[in-house]
Tab-separated table of C-alpha atoms and ligand atoms in Angstrom:
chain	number	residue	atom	x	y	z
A	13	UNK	CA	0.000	0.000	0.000
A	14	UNK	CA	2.706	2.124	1.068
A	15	UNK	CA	4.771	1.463	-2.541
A	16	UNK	CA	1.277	2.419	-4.629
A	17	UNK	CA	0.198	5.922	-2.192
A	18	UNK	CA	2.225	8.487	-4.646
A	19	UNK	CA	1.068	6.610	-7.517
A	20	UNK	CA	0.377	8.829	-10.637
A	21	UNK	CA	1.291	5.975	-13.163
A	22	UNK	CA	-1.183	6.086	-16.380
A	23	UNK	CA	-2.746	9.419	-14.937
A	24	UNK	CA	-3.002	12.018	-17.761
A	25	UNK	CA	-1.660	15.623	-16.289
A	26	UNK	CA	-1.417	18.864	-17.948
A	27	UNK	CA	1.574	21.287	-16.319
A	28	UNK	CA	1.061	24.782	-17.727
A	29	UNK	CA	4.460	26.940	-18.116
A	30	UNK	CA	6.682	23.710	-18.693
A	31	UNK	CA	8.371	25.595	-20.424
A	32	UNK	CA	10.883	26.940	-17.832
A	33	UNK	CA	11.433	27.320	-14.373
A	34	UNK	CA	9.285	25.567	-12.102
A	35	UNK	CA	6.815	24.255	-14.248
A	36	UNK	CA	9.373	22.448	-16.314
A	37	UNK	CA	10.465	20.828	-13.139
A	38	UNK	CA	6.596	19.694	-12.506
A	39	UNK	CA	6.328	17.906	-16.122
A	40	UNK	CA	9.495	16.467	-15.292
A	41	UNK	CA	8.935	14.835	-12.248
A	42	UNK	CA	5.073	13.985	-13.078
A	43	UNK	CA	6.807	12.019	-15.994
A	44	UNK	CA	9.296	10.146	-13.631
A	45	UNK	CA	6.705	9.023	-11.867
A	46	UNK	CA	4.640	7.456	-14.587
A	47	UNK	CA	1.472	10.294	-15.749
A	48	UNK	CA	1.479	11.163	-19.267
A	49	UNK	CA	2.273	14.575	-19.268
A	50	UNK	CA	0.770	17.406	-21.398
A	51	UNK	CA	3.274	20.607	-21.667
A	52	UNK	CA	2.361	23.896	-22.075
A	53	UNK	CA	4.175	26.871	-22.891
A	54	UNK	CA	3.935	29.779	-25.814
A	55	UNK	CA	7.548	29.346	-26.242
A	56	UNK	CA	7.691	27.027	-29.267
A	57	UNK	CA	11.356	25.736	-29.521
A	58	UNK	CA	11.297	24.869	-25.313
A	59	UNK	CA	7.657	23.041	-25.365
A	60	UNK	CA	8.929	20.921	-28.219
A	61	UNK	CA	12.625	20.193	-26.673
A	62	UNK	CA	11.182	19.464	-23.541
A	63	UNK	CA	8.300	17.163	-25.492
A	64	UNK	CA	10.969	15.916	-26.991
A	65	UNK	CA	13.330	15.275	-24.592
A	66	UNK	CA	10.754	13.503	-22.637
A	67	UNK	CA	9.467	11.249	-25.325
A	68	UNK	CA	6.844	8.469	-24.835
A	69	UNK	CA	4.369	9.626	-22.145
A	70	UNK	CA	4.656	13.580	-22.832
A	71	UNK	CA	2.282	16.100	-25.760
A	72	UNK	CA	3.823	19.370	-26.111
A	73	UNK	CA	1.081	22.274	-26.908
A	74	UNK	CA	2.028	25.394	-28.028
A	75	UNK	CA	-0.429	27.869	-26.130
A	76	UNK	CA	-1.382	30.904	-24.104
A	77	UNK	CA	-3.545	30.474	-20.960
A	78	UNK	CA	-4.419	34.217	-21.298
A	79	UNK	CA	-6.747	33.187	-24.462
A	80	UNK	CA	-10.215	31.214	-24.813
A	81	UNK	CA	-8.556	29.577	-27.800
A	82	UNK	CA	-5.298	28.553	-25.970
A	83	UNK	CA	-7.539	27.492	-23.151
A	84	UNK	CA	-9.602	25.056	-25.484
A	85	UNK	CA	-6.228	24.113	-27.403
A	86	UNK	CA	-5.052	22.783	-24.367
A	87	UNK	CA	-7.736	20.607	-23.065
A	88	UNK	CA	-8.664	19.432	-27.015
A	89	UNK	CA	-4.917	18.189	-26.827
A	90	UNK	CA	-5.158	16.000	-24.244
A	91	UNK	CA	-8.304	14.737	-24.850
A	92	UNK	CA	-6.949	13.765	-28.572
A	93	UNK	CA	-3.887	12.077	-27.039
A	94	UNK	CA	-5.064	10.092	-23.746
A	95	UNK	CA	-9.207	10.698	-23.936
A	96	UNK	CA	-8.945	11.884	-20.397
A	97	UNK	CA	-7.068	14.236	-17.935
A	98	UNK	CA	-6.966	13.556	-14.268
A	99	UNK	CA	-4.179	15.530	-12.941
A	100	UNK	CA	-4.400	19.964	-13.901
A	101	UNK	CA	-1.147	21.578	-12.989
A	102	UNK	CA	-2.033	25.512	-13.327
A	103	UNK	CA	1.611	26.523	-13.110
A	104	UNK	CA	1.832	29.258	-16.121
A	105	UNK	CA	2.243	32.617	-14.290
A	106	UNK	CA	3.572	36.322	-14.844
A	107	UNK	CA	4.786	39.105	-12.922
A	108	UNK	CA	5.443	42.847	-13.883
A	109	UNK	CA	9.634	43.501	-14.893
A	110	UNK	CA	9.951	46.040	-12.651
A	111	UNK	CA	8.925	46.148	-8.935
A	112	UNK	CA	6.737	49.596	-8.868
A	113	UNK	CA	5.352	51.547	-5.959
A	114	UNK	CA	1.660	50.938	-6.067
A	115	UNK	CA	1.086	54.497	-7.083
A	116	UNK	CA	2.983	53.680	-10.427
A	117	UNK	CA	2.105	50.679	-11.287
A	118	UNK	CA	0.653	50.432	-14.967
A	119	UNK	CA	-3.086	49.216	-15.311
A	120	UNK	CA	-2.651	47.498	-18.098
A	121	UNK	CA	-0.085	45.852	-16.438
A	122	UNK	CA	-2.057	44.992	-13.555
A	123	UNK	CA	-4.567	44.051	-16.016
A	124	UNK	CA	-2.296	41.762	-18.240
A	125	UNK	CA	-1.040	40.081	-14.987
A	126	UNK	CA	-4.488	39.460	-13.698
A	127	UNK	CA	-5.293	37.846	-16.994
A	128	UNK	CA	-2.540	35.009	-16.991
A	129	UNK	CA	-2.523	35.002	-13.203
A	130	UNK	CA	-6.095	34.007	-12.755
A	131	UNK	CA	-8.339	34.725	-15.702
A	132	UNK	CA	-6.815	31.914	-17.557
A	133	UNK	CA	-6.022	29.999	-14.887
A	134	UNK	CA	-9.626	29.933	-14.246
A	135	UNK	CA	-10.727	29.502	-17.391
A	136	UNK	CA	-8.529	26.349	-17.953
A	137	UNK	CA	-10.126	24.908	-14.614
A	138	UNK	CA	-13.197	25.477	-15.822
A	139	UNK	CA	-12.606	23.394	-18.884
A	140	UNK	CA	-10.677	20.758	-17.237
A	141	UNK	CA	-13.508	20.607	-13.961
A	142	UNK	CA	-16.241	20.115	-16.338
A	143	UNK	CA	-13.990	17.197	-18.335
A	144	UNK	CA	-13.342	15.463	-14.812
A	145	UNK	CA	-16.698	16.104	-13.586
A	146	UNK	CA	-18.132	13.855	-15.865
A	147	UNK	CA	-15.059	11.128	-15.938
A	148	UNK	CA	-14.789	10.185	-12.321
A	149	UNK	CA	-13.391	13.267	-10.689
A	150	UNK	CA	-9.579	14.502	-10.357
A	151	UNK	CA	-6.974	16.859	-8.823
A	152	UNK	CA	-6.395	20.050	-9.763
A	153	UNK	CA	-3.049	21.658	-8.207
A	154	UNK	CA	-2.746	25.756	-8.669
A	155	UNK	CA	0.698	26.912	-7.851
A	156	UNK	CA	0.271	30.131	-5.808
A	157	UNK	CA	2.977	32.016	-3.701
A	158	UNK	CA	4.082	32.877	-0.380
A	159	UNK	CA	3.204	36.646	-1.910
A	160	UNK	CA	-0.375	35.738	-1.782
A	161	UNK	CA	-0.131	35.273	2.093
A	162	UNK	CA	2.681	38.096	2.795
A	163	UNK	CA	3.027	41.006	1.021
A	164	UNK	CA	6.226	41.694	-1.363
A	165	UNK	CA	7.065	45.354	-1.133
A	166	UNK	CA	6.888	44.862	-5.085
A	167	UNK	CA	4.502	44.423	-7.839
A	168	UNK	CA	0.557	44.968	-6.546
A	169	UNK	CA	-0.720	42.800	-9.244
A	170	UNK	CA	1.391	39.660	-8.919
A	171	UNK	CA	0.635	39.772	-5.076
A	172	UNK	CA	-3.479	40.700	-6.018
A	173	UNK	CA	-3.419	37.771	-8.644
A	174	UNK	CA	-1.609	35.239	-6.188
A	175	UNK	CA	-4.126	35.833	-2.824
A	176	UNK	CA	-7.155	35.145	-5.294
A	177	UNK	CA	-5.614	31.604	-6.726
A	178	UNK	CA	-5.312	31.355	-2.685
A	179	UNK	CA	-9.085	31.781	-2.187
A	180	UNK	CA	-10.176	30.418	-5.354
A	181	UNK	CA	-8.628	27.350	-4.858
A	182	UNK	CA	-11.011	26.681	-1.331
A	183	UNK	CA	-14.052	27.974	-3.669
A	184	UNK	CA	-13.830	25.251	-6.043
A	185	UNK	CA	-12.846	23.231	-3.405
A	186	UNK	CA	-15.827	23.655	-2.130
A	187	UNK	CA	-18.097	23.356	-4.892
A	188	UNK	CA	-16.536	20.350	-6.159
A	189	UNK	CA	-15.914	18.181	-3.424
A	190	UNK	CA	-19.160	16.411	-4.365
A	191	UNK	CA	-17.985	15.793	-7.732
A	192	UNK	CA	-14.932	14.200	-6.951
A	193	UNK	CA	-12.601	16.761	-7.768
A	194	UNK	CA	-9.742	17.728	-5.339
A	195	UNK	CA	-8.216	21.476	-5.703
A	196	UNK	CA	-5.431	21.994	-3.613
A	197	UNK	CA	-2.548	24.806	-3.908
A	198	UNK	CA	1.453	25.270	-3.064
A	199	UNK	CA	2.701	28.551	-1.948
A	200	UNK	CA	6.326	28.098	-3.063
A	201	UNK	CA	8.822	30.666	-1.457
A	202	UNK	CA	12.015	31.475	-3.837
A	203	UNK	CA	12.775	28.969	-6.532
A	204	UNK	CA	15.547	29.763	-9.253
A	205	UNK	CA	13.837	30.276	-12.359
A	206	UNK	CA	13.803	32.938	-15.193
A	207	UNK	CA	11.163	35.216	-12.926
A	208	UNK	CA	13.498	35.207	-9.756
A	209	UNK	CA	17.005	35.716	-11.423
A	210	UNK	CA	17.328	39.414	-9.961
A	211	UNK	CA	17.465	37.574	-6.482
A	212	UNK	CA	19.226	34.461	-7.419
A	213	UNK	CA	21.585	36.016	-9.521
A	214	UNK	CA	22.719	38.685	-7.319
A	215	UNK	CA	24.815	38.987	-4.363
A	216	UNK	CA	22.149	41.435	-2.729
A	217	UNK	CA	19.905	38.899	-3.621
A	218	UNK	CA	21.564	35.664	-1.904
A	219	UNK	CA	22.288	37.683	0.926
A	220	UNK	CA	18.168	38.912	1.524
A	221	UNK	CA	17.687	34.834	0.668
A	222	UNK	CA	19.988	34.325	3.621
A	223	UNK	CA	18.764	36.642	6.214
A	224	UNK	CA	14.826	36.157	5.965
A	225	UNK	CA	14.552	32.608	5.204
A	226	UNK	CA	14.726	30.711	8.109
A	227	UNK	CA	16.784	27.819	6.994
A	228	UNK	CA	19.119	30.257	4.965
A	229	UNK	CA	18.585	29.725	1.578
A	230	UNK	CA	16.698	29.862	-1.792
A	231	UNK	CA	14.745	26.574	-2.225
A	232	UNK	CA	16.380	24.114	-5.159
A	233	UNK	CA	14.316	23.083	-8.076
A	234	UNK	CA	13.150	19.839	-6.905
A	235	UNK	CA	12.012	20.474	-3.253
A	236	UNK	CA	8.506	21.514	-4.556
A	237	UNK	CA	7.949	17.615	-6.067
A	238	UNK	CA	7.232	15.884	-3.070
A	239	UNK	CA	4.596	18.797	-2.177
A	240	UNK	CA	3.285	18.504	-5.747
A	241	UNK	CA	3.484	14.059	-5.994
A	242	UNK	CA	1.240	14.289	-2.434
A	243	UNK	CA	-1.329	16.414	-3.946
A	244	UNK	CA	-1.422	15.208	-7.067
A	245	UNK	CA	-1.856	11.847	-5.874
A	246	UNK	CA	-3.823	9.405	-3.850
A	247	UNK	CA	-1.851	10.282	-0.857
A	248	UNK	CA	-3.390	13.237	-0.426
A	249	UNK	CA	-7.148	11.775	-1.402
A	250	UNK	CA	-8.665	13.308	1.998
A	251	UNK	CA	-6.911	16.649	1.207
A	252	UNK	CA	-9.073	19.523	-0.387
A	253	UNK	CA	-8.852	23.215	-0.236
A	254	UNK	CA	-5.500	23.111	1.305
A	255	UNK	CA	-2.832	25.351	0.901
A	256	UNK	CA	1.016	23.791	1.149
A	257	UNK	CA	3.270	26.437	1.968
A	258	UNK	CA	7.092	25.034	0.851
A	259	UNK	CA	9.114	28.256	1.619
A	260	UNK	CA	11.998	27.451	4.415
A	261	UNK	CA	9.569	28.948	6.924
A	262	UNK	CA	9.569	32.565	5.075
A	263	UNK	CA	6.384	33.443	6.243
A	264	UNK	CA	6.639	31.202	9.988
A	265	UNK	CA	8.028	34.556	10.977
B	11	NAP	N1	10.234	30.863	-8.779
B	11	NAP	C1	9.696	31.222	-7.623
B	11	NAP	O1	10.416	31.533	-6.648
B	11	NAP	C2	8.194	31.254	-7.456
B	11	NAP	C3	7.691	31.487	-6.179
B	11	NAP	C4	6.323	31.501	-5.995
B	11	NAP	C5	5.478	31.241	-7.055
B	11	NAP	N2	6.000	31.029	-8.289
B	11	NAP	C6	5.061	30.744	-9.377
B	11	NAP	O2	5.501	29.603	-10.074
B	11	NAP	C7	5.010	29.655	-11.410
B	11	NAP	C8	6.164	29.400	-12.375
B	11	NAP	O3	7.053	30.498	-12.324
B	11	NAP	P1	8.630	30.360	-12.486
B	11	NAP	O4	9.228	30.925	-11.287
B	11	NAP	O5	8.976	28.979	-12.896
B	11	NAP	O6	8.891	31.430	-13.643
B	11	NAP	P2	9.200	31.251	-15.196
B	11	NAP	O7	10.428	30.454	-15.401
B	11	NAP	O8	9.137	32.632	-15.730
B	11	NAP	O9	7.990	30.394	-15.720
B	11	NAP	C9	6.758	30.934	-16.065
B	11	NAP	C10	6.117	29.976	-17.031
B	11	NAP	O10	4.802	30.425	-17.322
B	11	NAP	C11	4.634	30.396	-18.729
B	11	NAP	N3	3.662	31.396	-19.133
B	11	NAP	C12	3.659	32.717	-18.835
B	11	NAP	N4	2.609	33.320	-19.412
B	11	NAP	C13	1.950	32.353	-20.081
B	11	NAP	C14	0.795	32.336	-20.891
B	11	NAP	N5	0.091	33.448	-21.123
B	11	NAP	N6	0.384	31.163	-21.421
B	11	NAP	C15	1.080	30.036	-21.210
B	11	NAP	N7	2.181	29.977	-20.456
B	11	NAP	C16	2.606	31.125	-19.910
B	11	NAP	C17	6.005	30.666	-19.305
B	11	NAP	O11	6.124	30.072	-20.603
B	11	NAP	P3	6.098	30.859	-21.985
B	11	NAP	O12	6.831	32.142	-21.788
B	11	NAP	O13	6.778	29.908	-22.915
B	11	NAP	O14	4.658	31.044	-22.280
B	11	NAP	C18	6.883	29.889	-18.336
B	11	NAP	O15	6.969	28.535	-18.717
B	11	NAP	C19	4.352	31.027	-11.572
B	11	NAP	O16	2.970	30.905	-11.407
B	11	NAP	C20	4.966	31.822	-10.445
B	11	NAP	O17	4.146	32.900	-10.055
B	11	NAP	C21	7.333	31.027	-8.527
């Protein structure tokens, strides 16, 4: 029983933003352990290396959460592919370049990161909830961040578009519990990738890493996958609504 509780072998999964950073980490490990893995990135010449790369077991879709079409793209992929998707990794997310004061911060901006953020992530769980609705239920994992629980002295609408994933995630919880559809999230607190290079990259940046994470450091590519294997899996089949903070105790202060 023990061997068989992070199963996710034959599962179908679709990672948004496997492209890069964390999310090509997710398709990655979802693969190692046995789902067949749907990629998604706009980034054409990473989606296919990675699809490619992978081999048996993985689609590669070429696509843009932000977009009803992309959205549909997506889901029609899968379905083509493996007839069913059990496993929704909403991973694709955006943030503005610069870190304005609140009084500057560009509305379109805010508007453009709201629209990745949670418009299409929403829009893709609605697609995907109504598929697994009607094929025996599913879990449904949206990556959040420890800047939807704290604030980030930095960028109102990434910390905005990260609280609501937060609540939306009990919401549907809630509503489709009875359906047997789990939606959990993960906060993660810093992960190299391409969005946190100005702090990974930096000496200023290793040294805030060091002083306000309380065990001392950034967080390495794979330490989200046992957070993301438990709630993607069986193991976490009495888990719903919950949100899994994996952050070196950033915000236990
Ligand atoms: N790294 C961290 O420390 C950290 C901490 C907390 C939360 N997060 C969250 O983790 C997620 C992944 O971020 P990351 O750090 O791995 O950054 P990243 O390397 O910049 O990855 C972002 C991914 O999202 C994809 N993406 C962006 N807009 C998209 C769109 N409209 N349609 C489809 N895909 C889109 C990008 O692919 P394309 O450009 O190819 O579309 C890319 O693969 C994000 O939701 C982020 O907010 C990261």
């Amino acid at each position: 029983m023990l061997n068989s509780l992070f199963d996710v072998q034959g599962r179908t999964a679709i990672v948004t933003g496997a492209s890069s950073g964390l999310g090509r980490t997710f398709a990655r490990g979802l693969h190692a352990a046995g789902a067949n893995v749907v990629v998604v990135g706009r980034r054409q010449s990473l989606i296919d290396a990675l699809a490619g790369d992978l081999g048996e077991g993985a689609v590669g879709v070429v696509a843009d959460v932000a977009t009803t079409s992309g959205r549909e793209q997506i889901l029609e992929a899968a379905l083509d592919r493996w007839s069913t998707v059990s496993i929704l990794v909403n991973n694709a997310g955006t943030t503005v370049d610069t870190r304005p004061d609140a009084r500057d911060e560009d509305l379109d901006e805010f508007a453009r990161v709201i629209q990745v953020n949670l418009t299409g992530l929403f829009g893709l769980t609605q697609l995907v909830g109504r598929h697994m609705a009607s094929n025996g239920g599913g879990s449904i994992v949206n990556i959040g961040s420890i800047y939807g629980i704290v604030a980030s002295t930095g960028g109102a609408s990434y910390v905005a578009s990260k609280g609501a994933v937060h609540s939306l995630t009990k919401e549907l919880a809630v509503q489709w519990g009875g359906v047997g559809i789990r939606v959990n999230a993960i906060a993660p607190g810093w992960f190299p990738s391409d969005m946190t290079k100005h702090v990974f990259d930096t000496p200023g940046g290793q040294r805030m890493l060091e002083r306000q994470v309380p065990l001392g450091r950034g967080g390495r590519e794979d330490e989200l996958l046992g957070a993301l294997l438990f709630l993607c899996s069986d193991a976490s089949s009495y888990c719903t609504g919950h949100l899994l903070v994996v952050d070196g105790g950033y915000t236990a202060r």
